[in-house]
CSV table of C-alpha atoms in Angstrom, one decimal:
chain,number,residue,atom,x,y,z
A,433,UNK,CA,2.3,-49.4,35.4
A,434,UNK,CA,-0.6,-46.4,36.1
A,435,UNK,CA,-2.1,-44.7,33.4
A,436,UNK,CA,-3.8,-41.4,33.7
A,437,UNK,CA,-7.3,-40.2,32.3
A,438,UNK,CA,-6.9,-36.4,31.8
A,439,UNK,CA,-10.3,-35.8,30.2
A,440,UNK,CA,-12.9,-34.6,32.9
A,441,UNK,CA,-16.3,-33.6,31.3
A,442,UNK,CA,-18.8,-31.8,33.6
A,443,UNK,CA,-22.0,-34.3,33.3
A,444,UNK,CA,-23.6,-36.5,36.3
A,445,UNK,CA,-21.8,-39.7,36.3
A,446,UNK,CA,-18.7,-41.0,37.8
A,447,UNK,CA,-15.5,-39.4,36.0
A,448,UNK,CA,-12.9,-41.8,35.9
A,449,UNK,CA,-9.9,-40.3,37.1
A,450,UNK,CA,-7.1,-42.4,37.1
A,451,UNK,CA,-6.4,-46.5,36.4
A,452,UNK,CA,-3.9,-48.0,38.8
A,453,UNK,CA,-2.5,-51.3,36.9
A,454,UNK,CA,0.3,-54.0,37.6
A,455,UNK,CA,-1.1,-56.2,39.9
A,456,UNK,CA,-0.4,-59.9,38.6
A,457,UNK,CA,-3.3,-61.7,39.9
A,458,UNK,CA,-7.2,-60.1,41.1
A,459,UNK,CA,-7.1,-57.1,43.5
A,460,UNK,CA,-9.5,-57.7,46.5
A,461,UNK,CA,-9.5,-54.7,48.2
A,462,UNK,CA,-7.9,-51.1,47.5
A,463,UNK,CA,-9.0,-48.3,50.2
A,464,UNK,CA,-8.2,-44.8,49.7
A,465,UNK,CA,-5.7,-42.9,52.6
A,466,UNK,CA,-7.4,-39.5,53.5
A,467,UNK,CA,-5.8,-36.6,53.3
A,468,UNK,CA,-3.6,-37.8,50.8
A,469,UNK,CA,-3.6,-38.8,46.8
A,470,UNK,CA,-3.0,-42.5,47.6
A,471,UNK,CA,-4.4,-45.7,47.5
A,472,UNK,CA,-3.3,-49.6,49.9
A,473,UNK,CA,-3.8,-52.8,47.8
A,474,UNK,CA,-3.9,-56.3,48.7
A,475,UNK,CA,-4.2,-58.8,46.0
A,476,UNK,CA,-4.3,-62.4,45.3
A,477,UNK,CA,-0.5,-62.2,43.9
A,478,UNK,CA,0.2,-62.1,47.9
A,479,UNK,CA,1.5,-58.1,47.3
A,480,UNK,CA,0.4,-55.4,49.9
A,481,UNK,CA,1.0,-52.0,47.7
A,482,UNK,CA,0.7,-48.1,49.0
A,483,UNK,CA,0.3,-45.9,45.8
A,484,UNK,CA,1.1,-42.0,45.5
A,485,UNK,CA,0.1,-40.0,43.1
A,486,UNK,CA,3.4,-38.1,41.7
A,487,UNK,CA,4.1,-35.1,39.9
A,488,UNK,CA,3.5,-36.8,36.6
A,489,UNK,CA,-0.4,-37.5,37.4
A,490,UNK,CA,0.6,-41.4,38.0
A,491,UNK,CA,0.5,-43.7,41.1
A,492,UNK,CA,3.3,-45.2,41.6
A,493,UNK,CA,4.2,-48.2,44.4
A,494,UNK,CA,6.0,-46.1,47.6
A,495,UNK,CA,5.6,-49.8,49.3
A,496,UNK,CA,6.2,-53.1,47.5
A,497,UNK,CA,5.6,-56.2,50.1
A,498,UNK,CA,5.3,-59.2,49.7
A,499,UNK,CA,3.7,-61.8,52.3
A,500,UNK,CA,3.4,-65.8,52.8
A,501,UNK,CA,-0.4,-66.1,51.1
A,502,UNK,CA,-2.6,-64.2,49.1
A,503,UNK,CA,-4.3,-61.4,51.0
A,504,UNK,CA,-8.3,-61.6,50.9
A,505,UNK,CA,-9.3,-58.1,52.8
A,506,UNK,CA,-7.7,-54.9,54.1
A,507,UNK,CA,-8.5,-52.5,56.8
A,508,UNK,CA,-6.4,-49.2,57.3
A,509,UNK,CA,-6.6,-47.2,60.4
A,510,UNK,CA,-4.8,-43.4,58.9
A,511,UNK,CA,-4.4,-41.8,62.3
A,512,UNK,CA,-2.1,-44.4,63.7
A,513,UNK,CA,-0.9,-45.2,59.9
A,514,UNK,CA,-2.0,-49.6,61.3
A,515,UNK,CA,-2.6,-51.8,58.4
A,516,UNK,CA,-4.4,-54.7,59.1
A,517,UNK,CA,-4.3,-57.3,55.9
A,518,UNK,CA,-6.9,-60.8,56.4
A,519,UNK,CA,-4.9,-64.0,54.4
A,520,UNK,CA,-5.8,-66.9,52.6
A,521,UNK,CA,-4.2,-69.2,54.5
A,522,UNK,CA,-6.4,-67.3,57.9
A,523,UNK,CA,-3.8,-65.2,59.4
A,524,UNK,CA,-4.6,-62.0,60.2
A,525,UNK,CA,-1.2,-59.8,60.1
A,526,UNK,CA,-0.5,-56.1,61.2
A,527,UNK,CA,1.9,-53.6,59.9
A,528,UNK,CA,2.5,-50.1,60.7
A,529,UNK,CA,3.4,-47.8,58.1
A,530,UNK,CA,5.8,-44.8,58.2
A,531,UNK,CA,4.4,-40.7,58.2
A,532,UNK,CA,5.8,-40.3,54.7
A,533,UNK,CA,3.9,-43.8,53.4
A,534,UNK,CA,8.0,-44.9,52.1
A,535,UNK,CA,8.3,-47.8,54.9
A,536,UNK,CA,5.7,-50.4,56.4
A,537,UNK,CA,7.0,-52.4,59.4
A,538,UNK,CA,5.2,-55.9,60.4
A,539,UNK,CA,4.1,-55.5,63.9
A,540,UNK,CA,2.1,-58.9,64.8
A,541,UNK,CA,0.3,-61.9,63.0
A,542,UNK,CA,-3.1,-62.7,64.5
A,543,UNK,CA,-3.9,-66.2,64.4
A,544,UNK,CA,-7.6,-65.2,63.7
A,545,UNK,CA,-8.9,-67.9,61.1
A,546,UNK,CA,-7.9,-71.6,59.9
A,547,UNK,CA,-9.7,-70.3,56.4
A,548,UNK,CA,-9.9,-68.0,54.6
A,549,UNK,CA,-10.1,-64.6,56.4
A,550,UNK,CA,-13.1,-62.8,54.5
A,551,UNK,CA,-13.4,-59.4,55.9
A,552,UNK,CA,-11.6,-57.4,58.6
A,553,UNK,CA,-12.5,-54.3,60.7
A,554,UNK,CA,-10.1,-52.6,63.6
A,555,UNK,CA,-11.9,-50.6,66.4
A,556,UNK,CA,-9.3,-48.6,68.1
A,557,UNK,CA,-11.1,-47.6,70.9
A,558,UNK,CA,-11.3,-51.0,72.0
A,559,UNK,CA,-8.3,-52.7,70.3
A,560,UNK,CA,-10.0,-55.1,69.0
A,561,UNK,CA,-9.5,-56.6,65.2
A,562,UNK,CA,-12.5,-58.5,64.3
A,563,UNK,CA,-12.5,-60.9,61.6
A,564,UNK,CA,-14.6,-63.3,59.5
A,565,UNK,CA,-13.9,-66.2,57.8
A,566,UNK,CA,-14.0,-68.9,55.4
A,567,UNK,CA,-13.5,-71.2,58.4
A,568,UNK,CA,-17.3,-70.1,58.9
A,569,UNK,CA,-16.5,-68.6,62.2
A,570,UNK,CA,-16.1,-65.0,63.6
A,571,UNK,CA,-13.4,-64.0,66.0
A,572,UNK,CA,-12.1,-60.5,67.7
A,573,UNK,CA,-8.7,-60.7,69.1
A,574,UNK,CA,-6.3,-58.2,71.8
A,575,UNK,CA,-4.4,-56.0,69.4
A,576,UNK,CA,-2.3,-55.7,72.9
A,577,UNK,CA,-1.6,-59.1,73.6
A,578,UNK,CA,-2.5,-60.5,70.5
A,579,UNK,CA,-4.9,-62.9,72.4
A,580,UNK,CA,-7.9,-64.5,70.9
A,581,UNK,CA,-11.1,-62.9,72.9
A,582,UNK,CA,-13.7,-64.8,71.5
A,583,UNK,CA,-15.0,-66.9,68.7
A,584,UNK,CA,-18.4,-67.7,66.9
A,585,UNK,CA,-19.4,-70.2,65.0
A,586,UNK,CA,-22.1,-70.2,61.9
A,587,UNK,CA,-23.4,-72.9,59.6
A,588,UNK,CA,-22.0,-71.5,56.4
A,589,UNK,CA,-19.1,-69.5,55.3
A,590,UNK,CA,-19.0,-65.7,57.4
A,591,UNK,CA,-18.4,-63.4,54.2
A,592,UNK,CA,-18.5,-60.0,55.5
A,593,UNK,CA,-18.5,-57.7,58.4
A,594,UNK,CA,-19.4,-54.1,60.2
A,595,UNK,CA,-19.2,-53.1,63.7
A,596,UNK,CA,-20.7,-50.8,66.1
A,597,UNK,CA,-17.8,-49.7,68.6
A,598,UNK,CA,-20.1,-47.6,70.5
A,599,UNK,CA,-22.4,-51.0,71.3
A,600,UNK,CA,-20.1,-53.2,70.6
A,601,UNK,CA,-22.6,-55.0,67.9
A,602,UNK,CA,-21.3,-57.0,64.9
A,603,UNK,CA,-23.3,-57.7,62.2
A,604,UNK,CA,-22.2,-60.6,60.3
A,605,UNK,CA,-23.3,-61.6,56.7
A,606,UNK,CA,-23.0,-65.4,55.6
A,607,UNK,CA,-23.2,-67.4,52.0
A,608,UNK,CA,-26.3,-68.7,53.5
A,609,UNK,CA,-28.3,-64.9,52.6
A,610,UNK,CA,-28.5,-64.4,56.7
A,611,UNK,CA,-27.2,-61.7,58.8
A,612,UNK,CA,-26.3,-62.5,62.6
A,613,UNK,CA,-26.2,-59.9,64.8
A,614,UNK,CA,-23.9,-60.2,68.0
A,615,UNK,CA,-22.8,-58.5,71.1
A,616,UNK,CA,-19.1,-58.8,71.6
A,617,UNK,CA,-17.7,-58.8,75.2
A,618,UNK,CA,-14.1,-59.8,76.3
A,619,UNK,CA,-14.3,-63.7,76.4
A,620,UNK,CA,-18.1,-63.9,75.4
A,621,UNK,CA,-20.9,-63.2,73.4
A,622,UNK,CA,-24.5,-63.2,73.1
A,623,UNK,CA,-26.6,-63.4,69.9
A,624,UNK,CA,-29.1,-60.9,69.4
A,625,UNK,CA,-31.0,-62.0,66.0
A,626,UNK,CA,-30.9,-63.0,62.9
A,627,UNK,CA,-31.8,-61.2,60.2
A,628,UNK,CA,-33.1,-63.1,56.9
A,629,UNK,CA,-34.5,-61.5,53.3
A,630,UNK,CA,-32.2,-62.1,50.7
A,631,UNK,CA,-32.3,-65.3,48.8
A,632,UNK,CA,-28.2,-65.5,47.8
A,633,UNK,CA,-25.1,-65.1,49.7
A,634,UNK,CA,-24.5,-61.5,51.2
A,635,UNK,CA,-21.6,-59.7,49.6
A,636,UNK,CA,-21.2,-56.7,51.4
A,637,UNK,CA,-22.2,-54.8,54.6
A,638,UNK,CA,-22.4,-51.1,55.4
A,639,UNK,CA,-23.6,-50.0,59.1
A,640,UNK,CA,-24.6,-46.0,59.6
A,641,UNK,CA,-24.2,-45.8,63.3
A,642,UNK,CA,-25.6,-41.9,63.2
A,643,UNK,CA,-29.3,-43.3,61.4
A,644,UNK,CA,-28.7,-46.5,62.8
A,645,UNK,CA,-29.1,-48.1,59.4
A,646,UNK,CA,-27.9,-51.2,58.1
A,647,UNK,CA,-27.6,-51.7,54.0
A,648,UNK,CA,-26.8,-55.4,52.7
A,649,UNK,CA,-25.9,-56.5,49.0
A,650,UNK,CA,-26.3,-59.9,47.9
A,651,UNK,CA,-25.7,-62.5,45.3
A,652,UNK,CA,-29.5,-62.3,44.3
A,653,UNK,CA,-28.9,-59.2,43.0
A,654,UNK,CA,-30.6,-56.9,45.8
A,655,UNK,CA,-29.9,-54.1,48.4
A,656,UNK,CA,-32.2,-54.2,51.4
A,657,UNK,CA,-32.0,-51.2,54.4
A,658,UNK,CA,-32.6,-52.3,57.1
A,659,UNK,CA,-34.0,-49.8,59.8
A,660,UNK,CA,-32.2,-51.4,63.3
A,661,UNK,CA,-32.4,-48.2,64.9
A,662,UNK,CA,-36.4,-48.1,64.6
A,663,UNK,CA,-36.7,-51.7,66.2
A,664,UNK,CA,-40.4,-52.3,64.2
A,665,UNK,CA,-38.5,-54.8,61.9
A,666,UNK,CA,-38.8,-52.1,58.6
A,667,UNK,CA,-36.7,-52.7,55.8
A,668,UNK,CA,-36.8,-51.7,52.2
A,669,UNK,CA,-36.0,-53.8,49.5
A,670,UNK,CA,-34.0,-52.3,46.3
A,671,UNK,CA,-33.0,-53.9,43.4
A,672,UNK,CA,-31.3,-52.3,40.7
A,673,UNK,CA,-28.6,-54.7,39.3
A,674,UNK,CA,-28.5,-57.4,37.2
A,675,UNK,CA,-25.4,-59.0,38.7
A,676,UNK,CA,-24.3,-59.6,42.5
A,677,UNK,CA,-23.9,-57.0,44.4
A,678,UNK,CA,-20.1,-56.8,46.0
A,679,UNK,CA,-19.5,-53.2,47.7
A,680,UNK,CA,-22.5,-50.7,49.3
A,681,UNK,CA,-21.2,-47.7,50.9
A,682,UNK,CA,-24.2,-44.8,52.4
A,683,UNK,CA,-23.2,-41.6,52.4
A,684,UNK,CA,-24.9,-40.0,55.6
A,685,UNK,CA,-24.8,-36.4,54.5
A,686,UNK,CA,-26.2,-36.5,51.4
A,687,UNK,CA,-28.7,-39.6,52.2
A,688,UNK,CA,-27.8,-41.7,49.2
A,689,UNK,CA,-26.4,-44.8,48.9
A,690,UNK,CA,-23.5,-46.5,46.6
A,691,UNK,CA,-23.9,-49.8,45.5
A,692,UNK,CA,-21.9,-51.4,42.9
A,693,UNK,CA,-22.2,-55.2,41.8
A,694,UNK,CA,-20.0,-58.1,39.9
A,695,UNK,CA,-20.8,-56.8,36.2
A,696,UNK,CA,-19.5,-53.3,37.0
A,697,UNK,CA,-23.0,-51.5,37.8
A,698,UNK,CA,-22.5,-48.3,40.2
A,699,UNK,CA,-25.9,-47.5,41.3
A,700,UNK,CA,-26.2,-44.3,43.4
A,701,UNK,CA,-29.5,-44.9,45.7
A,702,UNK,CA,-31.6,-41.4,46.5
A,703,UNK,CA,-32.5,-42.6,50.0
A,704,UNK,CA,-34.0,-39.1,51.3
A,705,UNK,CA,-37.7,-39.7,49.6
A,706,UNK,CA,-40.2,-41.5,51.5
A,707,UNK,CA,-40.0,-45.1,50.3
A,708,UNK,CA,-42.7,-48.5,50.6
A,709,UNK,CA,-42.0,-51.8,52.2
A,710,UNK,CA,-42.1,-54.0,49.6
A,711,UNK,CA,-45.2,-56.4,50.2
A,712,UNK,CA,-44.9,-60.2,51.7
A,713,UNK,CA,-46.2,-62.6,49.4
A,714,UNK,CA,-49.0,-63.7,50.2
A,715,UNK,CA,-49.9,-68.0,50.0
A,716,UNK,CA,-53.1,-69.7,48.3
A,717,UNK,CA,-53.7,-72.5,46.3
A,718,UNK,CA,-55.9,-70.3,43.5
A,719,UNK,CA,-55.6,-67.2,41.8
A,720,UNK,CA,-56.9,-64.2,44.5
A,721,UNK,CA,-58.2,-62.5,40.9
A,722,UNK,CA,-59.6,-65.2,38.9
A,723,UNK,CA,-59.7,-67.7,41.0
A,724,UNK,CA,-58.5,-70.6,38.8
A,725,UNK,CA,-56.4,-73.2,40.4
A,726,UNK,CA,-52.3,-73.5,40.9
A,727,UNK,CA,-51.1,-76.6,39.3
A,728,UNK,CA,-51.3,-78.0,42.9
A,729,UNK,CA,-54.5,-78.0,43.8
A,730,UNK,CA,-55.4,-81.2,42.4
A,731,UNK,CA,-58.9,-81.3,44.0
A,732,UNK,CA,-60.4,-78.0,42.7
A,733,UNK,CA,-58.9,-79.1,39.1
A,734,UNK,CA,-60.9,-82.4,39.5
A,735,UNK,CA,-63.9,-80.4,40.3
A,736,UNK,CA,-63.5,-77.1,37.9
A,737,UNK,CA,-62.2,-80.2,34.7
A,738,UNK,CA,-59.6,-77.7,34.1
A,739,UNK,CA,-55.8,-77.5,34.4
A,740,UNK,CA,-54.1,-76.0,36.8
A,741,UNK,CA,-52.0,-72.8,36.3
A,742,UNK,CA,-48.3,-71.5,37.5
A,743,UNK,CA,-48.5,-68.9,40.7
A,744,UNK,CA,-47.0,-65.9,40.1
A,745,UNK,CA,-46.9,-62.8,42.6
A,746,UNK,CA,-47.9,-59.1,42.7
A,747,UNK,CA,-44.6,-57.0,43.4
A,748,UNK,CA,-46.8,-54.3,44.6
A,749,UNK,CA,-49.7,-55.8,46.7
A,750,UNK,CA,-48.5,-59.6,47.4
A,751,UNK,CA,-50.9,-61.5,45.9
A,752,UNK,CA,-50.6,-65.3,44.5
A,753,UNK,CA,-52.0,-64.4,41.1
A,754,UNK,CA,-51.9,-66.5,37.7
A,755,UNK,CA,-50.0,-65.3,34.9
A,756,UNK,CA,-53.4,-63.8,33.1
A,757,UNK,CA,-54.2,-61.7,35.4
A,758,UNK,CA,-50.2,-60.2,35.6
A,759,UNK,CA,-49.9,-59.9,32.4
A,760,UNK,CA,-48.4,-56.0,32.7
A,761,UNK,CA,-44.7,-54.9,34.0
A,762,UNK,CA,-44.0,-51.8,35.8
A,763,UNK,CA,-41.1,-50.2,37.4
A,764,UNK,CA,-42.3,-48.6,41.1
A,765,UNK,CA,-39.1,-46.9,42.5
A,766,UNK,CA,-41.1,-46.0,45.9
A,767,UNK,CA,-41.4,-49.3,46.3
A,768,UNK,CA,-37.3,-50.1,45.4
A,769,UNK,CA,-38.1,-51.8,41.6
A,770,UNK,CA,-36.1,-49.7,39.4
A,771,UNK,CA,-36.8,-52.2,36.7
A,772,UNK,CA,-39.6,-53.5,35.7
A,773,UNK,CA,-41.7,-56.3,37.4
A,774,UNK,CA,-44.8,-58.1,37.7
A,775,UNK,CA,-47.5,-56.3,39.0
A,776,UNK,CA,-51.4,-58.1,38.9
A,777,UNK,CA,-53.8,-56.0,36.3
A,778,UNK,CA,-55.5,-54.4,39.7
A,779,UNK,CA,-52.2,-52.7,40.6
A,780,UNK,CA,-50.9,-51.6,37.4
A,781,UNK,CA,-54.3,-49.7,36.8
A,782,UNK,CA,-53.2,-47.2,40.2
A,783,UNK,CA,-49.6,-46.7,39.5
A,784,UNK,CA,-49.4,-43.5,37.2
A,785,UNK,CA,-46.1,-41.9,34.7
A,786,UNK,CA,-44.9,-40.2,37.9
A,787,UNK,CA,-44.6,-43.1,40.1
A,788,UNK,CA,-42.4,-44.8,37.4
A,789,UNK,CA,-39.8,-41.6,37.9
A,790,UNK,CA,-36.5,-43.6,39.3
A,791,UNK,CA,-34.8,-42.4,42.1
A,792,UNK,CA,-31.7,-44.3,41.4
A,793,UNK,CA,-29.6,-43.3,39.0
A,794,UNK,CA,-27.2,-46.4,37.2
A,795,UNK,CA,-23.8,-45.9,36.0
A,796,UNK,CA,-21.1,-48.2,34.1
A,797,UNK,CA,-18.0,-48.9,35.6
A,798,UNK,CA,-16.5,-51.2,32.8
A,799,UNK,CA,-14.6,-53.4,35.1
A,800,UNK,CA,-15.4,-56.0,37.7
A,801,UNK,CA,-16.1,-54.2,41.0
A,802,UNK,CA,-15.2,-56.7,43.9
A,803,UNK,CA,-14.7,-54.1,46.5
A,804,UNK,CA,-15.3,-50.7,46.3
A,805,UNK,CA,-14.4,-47.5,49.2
A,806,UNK,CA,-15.1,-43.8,49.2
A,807,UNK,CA,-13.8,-40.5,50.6
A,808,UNK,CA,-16.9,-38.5,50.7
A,809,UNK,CA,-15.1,-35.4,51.9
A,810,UNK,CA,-13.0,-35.3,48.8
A,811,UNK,CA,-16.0,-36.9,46.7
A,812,UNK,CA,-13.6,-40.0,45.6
A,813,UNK,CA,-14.4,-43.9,45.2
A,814,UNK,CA,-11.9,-46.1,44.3
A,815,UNK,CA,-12.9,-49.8,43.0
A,816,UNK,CA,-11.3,-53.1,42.6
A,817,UNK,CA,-12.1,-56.7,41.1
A,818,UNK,CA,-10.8,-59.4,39.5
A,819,UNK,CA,-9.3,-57.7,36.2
A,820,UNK,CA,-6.5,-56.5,38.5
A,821,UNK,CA,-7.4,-52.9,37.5
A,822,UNK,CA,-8.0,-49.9,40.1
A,823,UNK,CA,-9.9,-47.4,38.8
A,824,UNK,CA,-9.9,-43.7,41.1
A,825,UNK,CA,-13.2,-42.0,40.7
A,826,UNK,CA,-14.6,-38.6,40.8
A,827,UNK,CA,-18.1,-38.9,42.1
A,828,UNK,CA,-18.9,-35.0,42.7
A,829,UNK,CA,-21.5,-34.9,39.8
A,830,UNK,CA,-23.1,-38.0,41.1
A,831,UNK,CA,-23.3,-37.4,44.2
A,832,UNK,CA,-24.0,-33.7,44.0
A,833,UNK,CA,-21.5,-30.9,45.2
A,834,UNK,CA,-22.4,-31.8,49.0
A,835,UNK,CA,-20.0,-33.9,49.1
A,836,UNK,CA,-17.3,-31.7,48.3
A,837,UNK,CA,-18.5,-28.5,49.9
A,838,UNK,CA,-19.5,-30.5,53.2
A,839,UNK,CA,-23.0,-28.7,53.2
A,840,UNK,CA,-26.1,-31.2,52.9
A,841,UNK,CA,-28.9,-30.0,50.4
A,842,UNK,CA,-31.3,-30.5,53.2
């Protein structure tokens, strides 16, 4: 059922530890407990699973249960040992598991969603459970009474959540590529803004409440910070995957960021250097180099007898530029393109060798990661996905010994 990887070579990439197997069906999320060598599950084959590690180096199940529908999302609170599992068929149900992780007892089901609950996050200080859903709505409920508080509505499926207890803020991510940030009270709400950038659904959200940072992954293959805490509207762009991305996670010591995506990239984000906003892109009906006309421009090809040409754009300056004048491709890490992109002849003149030096570095997985958590103080990540693998990670070389020691480098 659990195999073990006893090989652990010293080099700077993610040492995979252990593999956790016998799920029947994909595992959506698997969270690690602190403090302790074990590991919850939920999975599509309707199983909520604690794993310990025992003498033999395996994991083994210490809880087998079994519920009504699969379970879509997890969130474990470890003081109070509350387990909080999001359903298929929108039920949100609680449990409470025992000191030595042998007995979980159901404690209340949460009539959250009429869909597909999505994502899940407790706040003890309130005692609220928040919840999104396929049922495109969000809703926060009385872990008390087991009331419904309040419920919001969005235009597309709500795919993932975070929340700010200290404000009370949720950010919500949709399949439509927008974030919606809202302030919860008891029986209301208010809408703060929208946030819009990506171009695909958003897969994942990760809120940093110290920097006041907000990272988002999407299915267009992108992670973009964005700066809430500086309220000028900054955000950086980063791209470096070639498959949706499913999990982020920052690590605020260290100032780097996790991401991994669909195809099993891990991507480990340096986000202490001083990085660009990637430009807008700028509109015109000719090339800003050449001047020739877009295919559009029907009047200026009348007049110029010639045809028009396909707009392409500058990742580096913006411009609407044809494709002989961006001929050249160029990484530009500052800027968040790990890999290269189109840059106009102009800009790929002023970008030198050391501006191509990444600051990401990329990783392999070998599995598809649908859900991904860490324990930074112990250096672990454990990831998930649809292969109904769980792989336990040890992420001390990538992440540098910080991690482990507790001490930033800074």
């Amino acid at each position: 059922m659990a195999a073990e990887i006893h090989s652990r070579p010293q080099s700077s990439r993610p040492v995979l530890l252990n593999k956790i197997e016998g799920h029947q069906d994909a595992v959506n999320a698997a969270i690690l407990i602190p403090k302790e060598d074990g590991v919850i599950t939920v999975s599509e084959d309707r199983t909520i699973r604690v794993w310990l590690k025992r003498d033999s180096g395996q994991y083994w199940p210490s809880i087998y249960h079994t519920v009504s529908s699969p379970c879509s999302c997890l969130s474990y609170h470890h003081e109070s040992k509350r387990v909080f599992v999001g359903q298929d068929n929108g039920a949100v149900v609680e449990f409470h598991i025992s000191e030595d992780f042998n007995k979980m007892n159901h404690v209340k089901t949460y009539p959250a969603h009429q869909n597909r609950v999505s994502d899940i996050i407790f706040c003890p200080e309130s005692e609220w459970v928040v919840s999104t859903g396929h049922d495109k709505c969000v809703s926060w409920m009385c872990t008390h009474s087991g009331a419904m508080l309040g419920r919001h509505y969005f235009t597309s499926w709500a795919s993932c959540l975070q929340y700010d207890k200290d404000t009370q803020h949720a950010f919500v991510g949709d399949y439509a590529g927008q974030i919606t940030l809202l302030k919860l009270e008891r029986q209301t709400y208010s809408t703060i803004t929208t946030l819009k950038g990506h171009e695909g659904s958003i897969g994942a959200l990760c809120w940093d409440p110290v920097q006041r940072l907000l990272f988002s992954g999407a299915s267009d293959h992108s992670v973009i910070m964005w700066d809430i805490g500086g309220r000028k509207g900054r955000t950086l762009l980063l791209q470096g995957h070639h498959e949706r991305v499913q999990a982020v996670r920052y690590l605020q010591l260290t100032r780097q960021l996790v991401s991994c995506s669909s195809d099993g990239g891990i991507t480990v984000w340096n986000m202490d250097t001083p990085r660009e906003e990637a430009p807008q892109w700028l509109d015109s009906d000719s090339c800003q180099n050449c001047e020739q006309p877009f295919f559009w421009n029907l009047k200026q090809m009348w007049d110029s007898k010639t045809l028009g040409l396909r707009q392409h754009h500058c990742r580096k300056c913006g411009k609407a530029v044809c494709g002989k004048c961006s001929s050249k491709r160029s990484a530009y890490p500052v800027m968040g393109f790990e890999f290269q992109v189109r840059v106009c002849d102009d800009c790929y003149l002023t970008i030198k060798d050391e501006d191509r030096t990444p600051l990401a570095t990329f990783h392999e997985g070998k599995h598809n990661i649908a859900h991904m958590d860490m324990d930074p103080s112990r250096g672990l990540m454990v990831t998930c996905g649809s292969d109904r693998v769980v792989k336990i990670w040890d992420m001390t070389q990538v992440v540098g010994c910080s991690i482990a020691t507790g001490f930033s480098p800074r």
